[in-house]
CSV table of C-alpha atoms and ligand atoms in Angstrom, one decimal:
chain,number,residue,atom,x,y,z
A,1,MET,CA,273.7,-70.0,-0.3
A,2,SER,CA,274.2,-70.3,3.5
A,3,SER,CA,277.5,-69.0,4.7
A,4,LEU,CA,277.9,-72.4,6.4
A,5,ALA,CA,278.1,-74.3,3.2
A,6,GLY,CA,281.4,-76.2,3.1
A,7,ARG,CA,282.6,-74.6,6.3
A,8,ARG,CA,284.6,-76.9,8.6
A,9,ILE,CA,283.4,-76.7,12.2
A,10,VAL,CA,284.9,-78.6,15.1
A,11,LEU,CA,282.1,-79.0,17.5
A,12,GLY,CA,283.3,-79.6,21.1
A,13,ILE,CA,280.8,-81.1,23.5
A,14,THR,CA,281.7,-80.8,27.1
A,15,GLY,CA,280.0,-82.2,30.3
A,16,GLY,CA,276.9,-80.1,30.8
A,17,ILE,CA,273.3,-81.4,30.8
A,18,ALA,CA,272.7,-79.0,27.9
A,19,ALA,CA,274.8,-81.4,25.7
A,20,TYR,CA,271.4,-82.7,24.6
A,21,LYS,CA,270.8,-79.4,22.9
A,22,ALA,CA,274.1,-79.6,21.1
A,23,VAL,CA,272.6,-82.6,19.2
A,24,GLU,CA,270.2,-80.2,17.5
A,25,VAL,CA,273.0,-77.6,16.9
A,26,CYS,CA,275.0,-80.4,15.2
A,27,ARG,CA,272.0,-81.3,13.0
A,28,GLN,CA,271.2,-77.7,12.0
A,29,LEU,CA,274.9,-77.0,11.1
A,30,VAL,CA,275.0,-80.2,8.9
A,31,ASP,CA,271.6,-79.3,7.3
A,32,ALA,CA,273.0,-75.9,6.4
A,33,GLY,CA,275.9,-77.6,4.6
A,34,ALA,CA,278.7,-77.3,7.2
A,35,HIS,CA,281.2,-80.1,7.7
A,36,VAL,CA,280.9,-80.9,11.4
A,37,VAL,CA,283.8,-82.6,13.2
A,38,PRO,CA,282.6,-83.7,16.7
A,39,VAL,CA,284.9,-83.9,19.7
A,40,MET,CA,283.6,-85.0,23.0
A,41,THR,CA,285.2,-84.6,26.4
A,42,SER,CA,284.9,-87.4,29.0
A,43,GLY,CA,282.2,-85.3,30.7
A,44,GLY,CA,280.4,-84.7,27.5
A,45,ARG,CA,280.3,-88.5,26.9
A,46,ARG,CA,278.4,-88.9,30.2
A,47,MET,CA,275.6,-86.7,29.0
A,48,VAL,CA,274.9,-87.9,25.4
A,49,GLY,CA,276.0,-91.1,23.7
A,50,GLU,CA,278.8,-90.8,21.1
A,51,THR,CA,276.7,-92.7,18.6
A,52,THR,CA,274.2,-89.9,18.4
A,53,PHE,CA,276.9,-87.4,17.3
A,54,SER,CA,278.7,-89.9,15.1
A,55,ALA,CA,275.4,-90.5,13.3
A,56,LEU,CA,274.4,-86.8,12.9
A,57,ALA,CA,277.8,-85.1,12.3
A,58,SER,CA,280.0,-85.4,9.2
A,59,GLU,CA,282.6,-87.6,10.8
A,60,PRO,CA,282.7,-90.0,13.7
A,61,VAL,CA,283.2,-88.6,17.2
A,62,ARG,CA,286.8,-88.2,18.4
A,63,THR,CA,287.5,-88.4,22.1
A,64,SER,CA,291.3,-88.9,22.6
A,65,LEU,CA,294.6,-87.4,21.5
A,66,PHE,CA,295.9,-90.9,21.2
A,67,ASP,CA,295.1,-94.0,19.1
A,68,ASP,CA,293.4,-92.1,16.2
A,69,PRO,CA,293.5,-94.5,13.3
A,70,GLU,CA,294.0,-91.7,10.8
A,71,THR,CA,296.7,-89.6,12.3
A,72,PRO,CA,299.0,-89.4,15.3
A,73,ILE,CA,298.3,-85.7,15.7
A,74,PRO,CA,294.5,-85.3,15.5
A,75,HIS,CA,294.5,-82.0,17.4
A,76,THR,CA,296.8,-80.2,14.9
A,77,LYS,CA,295.0,-81.8,11.9
A,78,MET,CA,291.6,-80.6,13.3
A,79,GLY,CA,292.9,-77.2,14.5
A,80,GLN,CA,294.6,-76.3,11.3
A,81,SER,CA,291.7,-77.4,9.0
A,82,ALA,CA,288.9,-75.8,11.0
A,83,ASP,CA,287.1,-72.7,9.9
A,84,LEU,CA,285.7,-72.3,13.4
A,85,ILE,CA,285.8,-74.2,16.7
A,86,LEU,CA,282.4,-74.2,18.6
A,87,VAL,CA,282.3,-75.3,22.2
A,88,CYS,CA,278.7,-76.1,23.0
A,89,PRO,CA,277.9,-76.4,25.8
A,90,ALA,CA,281.0,-74.9,27.4
A,91,THR,CA,281.4,-75.8,31.1
A,92,ALA,CA,283.1,-73.6,33.7
A,93,ARG,CA,286.0,-76.1,33.5
A,94,VAL,CA,286.6,-75.7,29.8
A,95,LEU,CA,286.4,-71.9,30.0
A,96,SER,CA,289.1,-72.0,32.6
A,97,ASP,CA,291.2,-74.4,30.6
A,98,ILE,CA,290.9,-72.2,27.5
A,99,ARG,CA,291.8,-69.1,29.5
A,100,THR,CA,294.9,-70.7,31.0
A,101,GLY,CA,296.0,-72.4,27.8
A,102,ARG,CA,295.8,-75.8,29.5
A,103,SER,CA,295.9,-78.8,27.2
A,104,ALA,CA,293.7,-81.1,29.2
A,105,ASP,CA,292.2,-83.3,26.5
A,106,LEU,CA,291.7,-83.5,22.8
A,107,LEU,CA,289.3,-80.5,22.7
A,108,THR,CA,291.5,-78.1,24.6
A,109,ALA,CA,294.6,-79.3,22.6
A,110,THR,CA,292.7,-78.6,19.4
A,111,ILE,CA,291.8,-75.1,20.6
A,112,LEU,CA,295.5,-74.5,21.3
A,113,ALA,CA,296.4,-75.8,17.8
A,114,THR,CA,294.1,-73.5,15.8
A,115,ARG,CA,294.2,-70.0,14.3
A,116,ALA,CA,290.5,-70.2,13.5
A,117,PRO,CA,287.9,-68.3,15.6
A,118,VAL,CA,286.8,-70.0,18.8
A,119,MET,CA,283.2,-69.6,19.9
A,120,VAL,CA,282.0,-70.8,23.3
A,121,CYS,CA,278.4,-71.3,24.5
A,122,PRO,CA,278.5,-71.3,28.3
A,123,ALA,CA,275.8,-73.3,30.1
A,124,MET,CA,275.7,-73.9,33.9
A,125,HIS,CA,273.7,-73.3,37.0
A,126,THR,CA,273.1,-69.6,38.0
A,127,GLU,CA,275.4,-69.9,41.1
A,128,MET,CA,278.3,-71.1,38.9
A,129,TRP,CA,277.6,-68.6,36.2
A,130,GLU,CA,277.7,-65.7,38.7
A,131,GLN,CA,281.0,-66.8,40.2
A,132,PRO,CA,283.6,-64.0,39.8
A,133,SER,CA,286.1,-66.6,38.7
A,134,VAL,CA,283.8,-67.7,35.8
A,135,GLN,CA,283.0,-64.1,34.9
A,136,GLU,CA,286.6,-63.1,34.9
A,137,ASN,CA,287.6,-66.0,32.7
A,138,LEU,CA,284.9,-65.0,30.2
A,139,ALA,CA,286.0,-61.4,30.3
A,140,VAL,CA,289.6,-62.4,29.5
A,141,LEU,CA,288.4,-64.7,26.7
A,142,ALA,CA,286.3,-62.0,25.2
A,143,ASP,CA,289.3,-59.6,25.3
A,144,ARG,CA,291.3,-62.1,23.4
A,145,GLY,CA,288.7,-62.4,20.7
A,146,VAL,CA,286.9,-65.6,21.8
A,147,LEU,CA,283.3,-65.3,20.6
A,148,ILE,CA,280.7,-65.8,23.4
A,149,VAL,CA,277.1,-66.9,22.9
A,150,PRO,CA,275.7,-65.8,26.2
A,151,PRO,CA,273.4,-68.1,28.2
A,152,GLU,CA,269.7,-67.3,28.6
A,153,SER,CA,267.3,-67.3,31.6
A,154,GLY,CA,264.8,-70.1,32.1
A,155,ARG,CA,264.4,-73.6,33.4
A,156,LEU,CA,267.7,-75.2,34.5
A,157,ALA,CA,268.6,-78.8,35.2
A,158,GLY,CA,266.9,-80.1,38.3
A,159,GLY,CA,263.9,-77.8,37.8
A,160,ASP,CA,265.5,-74.6,39.1
A,161,MET,CA,264.8,-71.3,37.3
A,162,GLY,CA,267.5,-68.8,36.6
A,163,HIS,CA,270.3,-67.5,34.4
A,164,GLY,CA,272.8,-69.9,32.8
A,165,ARG,CA,270.7,-72.0,30.4
A,166,LEU,CA,272.3,-72.7,27.0
A,167,ALA,CA,271.2,-70.4,24.2
A,168,GLU,CA,268.7,-72.0,21.9
A,169,PRO,CA,270.2,-74.1,19.0
A,170,ALA,CA,268.9,-71.6,16.4
A,171,THR,CA,270.6,-68.7,18.2
A,172,VAL,CA,273.9,-70.7,18.3
A,173,VAL,CA,273.7,-71.5,14.6
A,174,SER,CA,272.9,-67.9,13.7
A,175,ALA,CA,276.0,-66.8,15.8
A,176,VAL,CA,278.2,-69.3,13.8
A,177,GLU,CA,276.8,-68.0,10.5
A,178,ALA,CA,277.5,-64.4,11.5
A,179,ALA,CA,281.0,-65.2,12.7
A,180,LEU,CA,281.9,-67.0,9.4
A,181,GLY,CA,280.5,-64.3,7.2
A,182,ALA,CA,280.2,-64.5,3.5
A,183,GLY,CA,283.8,-65.3,2.7
A,184,ASP,CA,286.1,-63.8,0.1
A,185,MET,CA,284.8,-66.0,-2.8
A,186,ALA,CA,281.1,-65.2,-2.1
A,187,ASP,CA,280.6,-63.9,-5.7
A,188,HIS,CA,282.4,-66.7,-7.4
A,189,LYS,CA,281.3,-69.9,-9.1
A,190,VAL,CA,284.1,-72.4,-9.0
A,191,LEU,CA,284.2,-75.5,-11.2
A,192,VAL,CA,286.6,-78.2,-10.0
A,193,THR,CA,287.3,-81.6,-11.6
A,194,ALA,CA,288.8,-84.4,-9.5
A,195,GLY,CA,289.9,-88.0,-9.6
A,196,GLY,CA,291.1,-90.3,-12.4
A,197,THR,CA,288.8,-91.0,-15.3
A,198,ARG,CA,287.9,-94.7,-16.0
A,199,GLU,CA,287.7,-95.6,-19.6
A,200,PRO,CA,285.8,-98.9,-20.1
A,201,ILE,CA,287.3,-102.0,-21.8
A,202,ASP,CA,284.2,-104.0,-21.2
A,203,ALA,CA,281.2,-104.1,-18.7
A,204,VAL,CA,283.5,-104.6,-15.7
A,205,ARG,CA,287.1,-103.5,-16.6
A,206,TYR,CA,288.6,-100.1,-17.3
A,207,VAL,CA,291.8,-98.3,-18.1
A,208,GLY,CA,292.4,-95.9,-15.2
A,209,ASN,CA,295.1,-94.3,-13.1
A,210,ARG,CA,296.1,-93.9,-9.4
A,211,SER,CA,294.5,-90.5,-8.8
A,212,SER,CA,292.5,-90.4,-5.5
A,213,GLY,CA,290.8,-87.1,-6.2
A,214,LYS,CA,292.1,-85.7,-2.8
A,215,GLN,CA,293.7,-82.6,-4.3
A,216,GLY,CA,290.6,-81.6,-6.3
A,217,HIS,CA,288.3,-82.3,-3.4
A,218,ALA,CA,290.5,-80.1,-1.2
A,219,VAL,CA,290.2,-77.3,-3.7
A,220,ALA,CA,286.4,-77.7,-3.8
A,221,ALA,CA,286.2,-77.8,0.0
A,222,GLU,CA,288.4,-74.7,0.3
A,223,ALA,CA,286.4,-72.7,-2.3
A,224,ALA,CA,283.1,-73.7,-0.6
A,225,SER,CA,284.5,-72.6,2.8
A,226,ARG,CA,285.3,-69.2,1.3
A,227,GLY,CA,281.7,-68.8,0.2
A,228,ALA,CA,281.9,-69.8,-3.5
A,229,GLU,CA,279.2,-71.7,-5.3
A,230,VAL,CA,281.1,-74.9,-6.1
A,231,VAL,CA,280.5,-77.6,-8.7
A,232,LEU,CA,282.7,-80.6,-8.3
A,233,VAL,CA,282.9,-83.0,-11.2
A,234,THR,CA,284.5,-86.1,-9.7
A,235,THR,CA,285.1,-89.8,-10.3
A,236,GLN,CA,285.3,-90.2,-6.5
A,237,PRO,CA,281.8,-89.0,-5.4
A,238,THR,CA,281.8,-91.0,-2.1
A,239,THR,CA,284.6,-88.9,-0.7
A,240,ALA,CA,283.4,-85.5,-1.9
A,241,PRO,CA,283.3,-82.8,0.7
A,242,SER,CA,280.0,-81.3,1.9
A,243,GLY,CA,278.6,-78.0,0.8
A,244,VAL,CA,279.4,-78.5,-2.9
A,245,ARG,CA,277.3,-79.6,-5.9
A,246,VAL,CA,278.7,-83.0,-6.8
A,247,MET,CA,278.5,-84.3,-10.4
A,248,PRO,CA,279.6,-87.9,-10.5
A,249,VAL,CA,281.3,-89.0,-13.7
A,250,GLU,CA,283.4,-92.0,-14.9
A,251,THR,CA,284.9,-91.2,-18.3
A,252,ALA,CA,286.7,-88.3,-20.0
A,253,ASP,CA,283.7,-87.9,-22.3
A,254,GLU,CA,281.3,-87.6,-19.4
A,255,MET,CA,283.6,-85.1,-17.6
A,256,ALA,CA,283.8,-83.1,-20.8
A,257,ALA,CA,280.1,-83.0,-21.2
A,258,VAL,CA,279.5,-81.6,-17.6
A,259,CYS,CA,282.3,-79.1,-18.0
A,260,GLU,CA,280.9,-77.8,-21.2
A,261,ILE,CA,277.6,-77.0,-19.4
A,262,GLU,CA,279.1,-75.7,-16.1
A,263,ALA,CA,282.3,-73.8,-17.3
A,264,PRO,CA,280.9,-70.9,-19.3
A,265,ASP,CA,279.6,-69.0,-16.2
A,266,ALA,CA,282.3,-70.1,-13.8
A,267,THR,CA,284.7,-67.4,-12.6
A,268,VAL,CA,287.4,-70.0,-11.7
A,269,VAL,CA,287.9,-73.4,-13.3
A,270,VAL,CA,290.3,-75.8,-11.6
A,271,MET,CA,291.1,-78.9,-13.7
A,272,ALA,CA,292.6,-81.1,-11.1
A,273,ALA,CA,291.4,-84.4,-12.5
A,274,ALA,CA,293.8,-86.9,-14.0
A,275,VAL,CA,292.0,-87.4,-17.3
A,276,ALA,CA,293.1,-90.5,-19.2
A,277,ASP,CA,294.8,-89.4,-22.4
A,278,PHE,CA,293.6,-92.5,-24.3
A,279,ARG,CA,290.6,-94.8,-24.1
A,280,PRO,CA,289.8,-98.2,-25.6
A,281,ALA,CA,288.3,-97.5,-29.1
A,282,ASP,CA,285.5,-100.0,-28.6
A,283,ALA,CA,284.2,-101.0,-25.2
A,284,ALA,CA,282.5,-104.3,-25.1
A,285,GLY,CA,278.9,-104.1,-23.7
A,286,SER,CA,279.3,-107.3,-21.7
A,287,LYS,CA,282.1,-109.0,-19.8
A,288,LEU,CA,284.9,-110.4,-22.0
A,289,LYS,CA,285.5,-114.0,-21.2
A,290,LYS,CA,289.0,-115.4,-20.5
A,291,ALA,CA,288.3,-118.4,-22.7
A,292,ASP,CA,288.1,-116.1,-25.7
A,293,GLY,CA,291.8,-115.2,-25.3
A,294,ALA,CA,293.6,-111.9,-24.6
A,295,PRO,CA,291.8,-109.1,-26.3
A,296,ASP,CA,293.5,-106.6,-28.6
A,297,ILE,CA,292.8,-103.3,-27.0
A,298,VAL,CA,293.1,-100.4,-29.5
A,299,LEU,CA,293.5,-97.1,-27.8
A,300,VAL,CA,292.3,-93.8,-29.2
A,301,PRO,CA,292.9,-90.3,-27.8
A,302,THR,CA,290.3,-88.8,-25.4
A,303,ILE,CA,289.2,-85.2,-25.7
A,304,ASP,CA,291.6,-82.7,-24.0
A,305,ILE,CA,289.0,-81.1,-21.8
A,306,LEU,CA,291.4,-78.4,-20.5
A,307,ALA,CA,292.6,-77.4,-23.9
A,308,THR,CA,288.9,-77.2,-25.1
A,309,LEU,CA,288.0,-75.0,-22.1
A,310,GLY,CA,291.1,-72.9,-22.8
A,311,ALA,CA,290.1,-72.3,-26.5
A,312,ALA,CA,286.6,-71.2,-25.4
A,313,LYS,CA,287.6,-69.3,-22.3
A,314,PRO,CA,285.2,-66.4,-21.5
A,315,ALA,CA,286.6,-63.0,-20.4
A,316,GLY,CA,287.0,-62.8,-16.7
A,317,GLN,CA,287.5,-66.5,-16.1
A,318,THR,CA,290.6,-67.9,-14.5
A,319,LEU,CA,291.5,-71.3,-15.9
A,320,VAL,CA,293.8,-73.5,-13.7
A,321,GLY,CA,295.4,-76.6,-14.9
A,322,PHE,CA,297.6,-79.2,-13.3
A,323,ALA,CA,300.8,-80.7,-14.5
A,324,ALA,CA,302.0,-83.9,-12.9
A,325,GLU,CA,305.6,-84.4,-14.1
A,326,THR,CA,308.6,-86.6,-13.4
A,327,ASP,CA,311.2,-84.6,-15.5
A,328,ASP,CA,311.8,-81.0,-16.4
A,329,LEU,CA,308.9,-79.8,-14.2
A,330,VAL,CA,309.0,-76.1,-14.9
A,331,ALA,CA,309.7,-76.4,-18.6
A,332,ASN,CA,306.9,-78.9,-19.2
A,333,ALA,CA,304.4,-77.0,-17.1
A,334,THR,CA,305.2,-73.7,-18.8
A,335,ASP,CA,304.7,-75.3,-22.1
A,336,LYS,CA,301.2,-76.7,-21.0
A,337,LEU,CA,300.3,-73.2,-19.6
A,338,ALA,CA,300.8,-71.6,-23.0
A,339,ARG,CA,299.6,-74.5,-25.1
A,340,LYS,CA,296.2,-74.8,-23.3
A,341,ASN,CA,295.7,-71.0,-22.8
A,342,LEU,CA,295.8,-71.2,-19.0
A,343,ASP,CA,296.1,-68.5,-16.4
A,344,LEU,CA,297.7,-70.6,-13.8
A,345,ILE,CA,299.3,-74.1,-13.7
A,346,VAL,CA,299.9,-76.1,-10.6
A,347,ALA,CA,303.0,-78.2,-11.3
A,348,ASN,CA,304.2,-81.1,-9.1
A,349,ASP,CA,307.0,-83.5,-9.4
A,350,VAL,CA,305.3,-86.8,-8.7
A,351,SER,CA,308.6,-88.7,-8.5
A,352,LYS,CA,309.3,-87.0,-5.1
A,353,PRO,CA,308.2,-88.8,-1.8
A,354,ASN,CA,304.8,-87.8,-0.4
A,355,VAL,CA,303.9,-85.8,-3.5
A,356,GLY,CA,300.8,-86.2,-5.7
A,357,PHE,CA,298.8,-89.3,-6.3
A,358,GLU,CA,297.2,-91.0,-3.3
A,359,HIS,CA,299.1,-88.9,-0.7
A,360,SER,CA,297.4,-86.4,1.6
A,361,THR,CA,300.3,-84.0,1.1
A,362,ASN,CA,301.7,-82.3,-2.0
A,363,GLU,CA,304.5,-79.9,-3.0
A,364,VAL,CA,303.8,-77.7,-6.0
A,365,VAL,CA,305.1,-74.8,-8.1
A,366,LEU,CA,302.5,-72.3,-9.2
A,367,LEU,CA,303.2,-70.7,-12.5
A,368,LEU,CA,301.1,-67.8,-13.7
A,369,ALA,CA,300.6,-66.7,-17.3
A,370,GLU,CA,302.0,-63.3,-16.4
A,371,GLY,CA,305.3,-65.0,-15.6
A,372,THR,CA,305.3,-65.1,-11.8
A,373,ARG,CA,306.3,-68.2,-9.9
A,374,HIS,CA,305.4,-69.3,-6.4
A,375,ASP,CA,306.8,-72.4,-4.7
A,376,VAL,CA,304.6,-74.1,-2.1
A,377,PRO,CA,306.6,-76.4,0.1
A,378,LEU,CA,305.4,-79.9,1.1
A,379,SER,CA,302.0,-79.3,2.9
A,380,ASP,CA,298.6,-80.8,3.4
A,381,LYS,CA,296.5,-80.7,0.3
A,382,ARG,CA,294.1,-78.2,1.9
A,383,GLU,CA,297.0,-75.8,2.3
A,384,ILE,CA,297.9,-76.3,-1.4
A,385,ALA,CA,294.3,-75.7,-2.3
A,386,ARG,CA,294.4,-72.4,-0.3
A,387,ALA,CA,297.5,-71.3,-2.2
A,388,VAL,CA,296.0,-72.2,-5.6
A,389,LEU,CA,292.8,-70.2,-4.9
A,390,ASP,CA,294.8,-67.3,-3.5
A,391,ALA,CA,296.9,-67.2,-6.7
A,392,ALA,CA,293.7,-67.5,-8.9
A,393,LEU,CA,292.1,-64.6,-7.0
A,394,GLY,CA,295.3,-62.6,-7.3
A,395,HIS,CA,295.2,-63.2,-11.0
A,396,LEU,CA,291.6,-62.0,-11.3
A,397,SER,CA,292.1,-58.8,-9.3
B,1,LIG,N1,293.7,-82.8,-19.1
B,1,LIG,C1,292.4,-82.7,-19.7
B,1,LIG,N2,292.0,-83.6,-20.6
B,1,LIG,C2,292.8,-84.6,-21.0
B,1,LIG,C3,294.1,-84.7,-20.4
B,1,LIG,C4,294.5,-83.8,-19.5
B,1,LIG,O1,291.7,-81.8,-19.3
B,1,LIG,N3,292.4,-85.5,-21.9
B,1,LIG,C5,294.1,-81.8,-18.1
B,1,LIG,C6,294.4,-82.3,-16.8
B,1,LIG,O2,293.3,-82.3,-15.9
B,1,LIG,C7,295.5,-81.4,-16.2
B,1,LIG,C8,296.2,-80.9,-17.5
B,1,LIG,O3,295.3,-81.2,-18.6
B,1,LIG,O4,294.9,-80.2,-15.6
B,1,LIG,C9,297.5,-81.5,-17.8
B,1,LIG,O5,297.4,-82.8,-18.2
B,1,LIG,P1,298.6,-83.7,-18.8
B,1,LIG,O6,298.1,-85.1,-19.0
B,1,LIG,O7,299.8,-83.5,-17.9
B,1,LIG,O8,298.8,-82.9,-20.2
B,1,LIG,P2,299.1,-83.4,-21.6
B,1,LIG,O9,298.9,-82.2,-22.5
B,1,LIG,O10,298.3,-84.6,-21.8
B,1,LIG,O11,300.7,-83.7,-21.6
B,1,LIG,P3,301.5,-85.0,-21.3
B,1,LIG,O12,300.6,-86.1,-20.9
B,1,LIG,O13,302.2,-85.3,-22.5
B,1,LIG,O14,302.4,-84.7,-20.2
């Protein structure tokens, strides 16, 4: 599996003619399984149309710190969730801004708001490239750990020959692969379930719940970005992250059937799905008609997938369950941990604001079978995913 699978890369496109080559870089990164988040500066937008990057990348192009429909703070969201920020091409201007810590636009603000590695691919005319100011900026950036993909010699814009041409797309992609490395879960197979199951009443109606699948998807994305082979069994396949093997399911029975096949050789199983505890005993094959009156729906228990996996848990596997509670959080979760033979349970009090179902944030208590407890404060679901996998790896070691 490519070290790029599931990795989140912010691709900054600045105003150099070589921006046309960044289109190919974007495509190759996506083809290798990376999740590419494109950010264009005003100069970059003069070189290549936004539509091209929006069509090829994993998300639409972002260009501004303001008026983002999803968040008032796009730079911190992107910076915190990135595995790497790639500036390709990097103009002399952006190199200078990164050096001085100047927040001139969305891209430079994102670079300031990240702890992820930053890689720059300078491209400019030979005269600009050779300027002591540019070379000094690069030397300072290299000293600080910024990764530099050096330009090559050859034909430049306007027909000139010389040094300063953007490295070839394959070279840039190889540099990204090398920088991201194999990840600390490279030897793991992680099985994750996500979303609420839908138990049919008839051909069009179902018994379901409010789970959005966000927390399970964040665990899958995090595991993939750490190099694991990830199988994601989800009722929300359209919002599944890239770089994972997606198994779309609807019902508890379908989820159980996939888990039965995929769990035995998984090193970590994270059961984040909100599985319905009951399903209608008999689902009508066609749509029930209103004129026939209110149906009597008899509910029967579904299979407890997690308990089944716990009973058959192979040696060396870490089994993680979730407990969404409204009362006696720790006591109820501790009981589930023991009852279902789990190694770790992620407990959350869903009666608190911004916690659990449908929110992009969560606040959890991690309880391990060995008796340790770790409280994770209200954070983005990706941060929670990181803490869950860290705890699972800690349990394995
Ligand atoms: N779970 C499962 N199969 C079910 C029900 C739940 O695998 N049929 C899993 C969930 O994915 C979650 C964990 O079990 O990881 C906890 O589910 P929960 O519904 O809270 O546990 P229950 O034992 O059903 O307890 P209760 O509903 O009484 O709180």
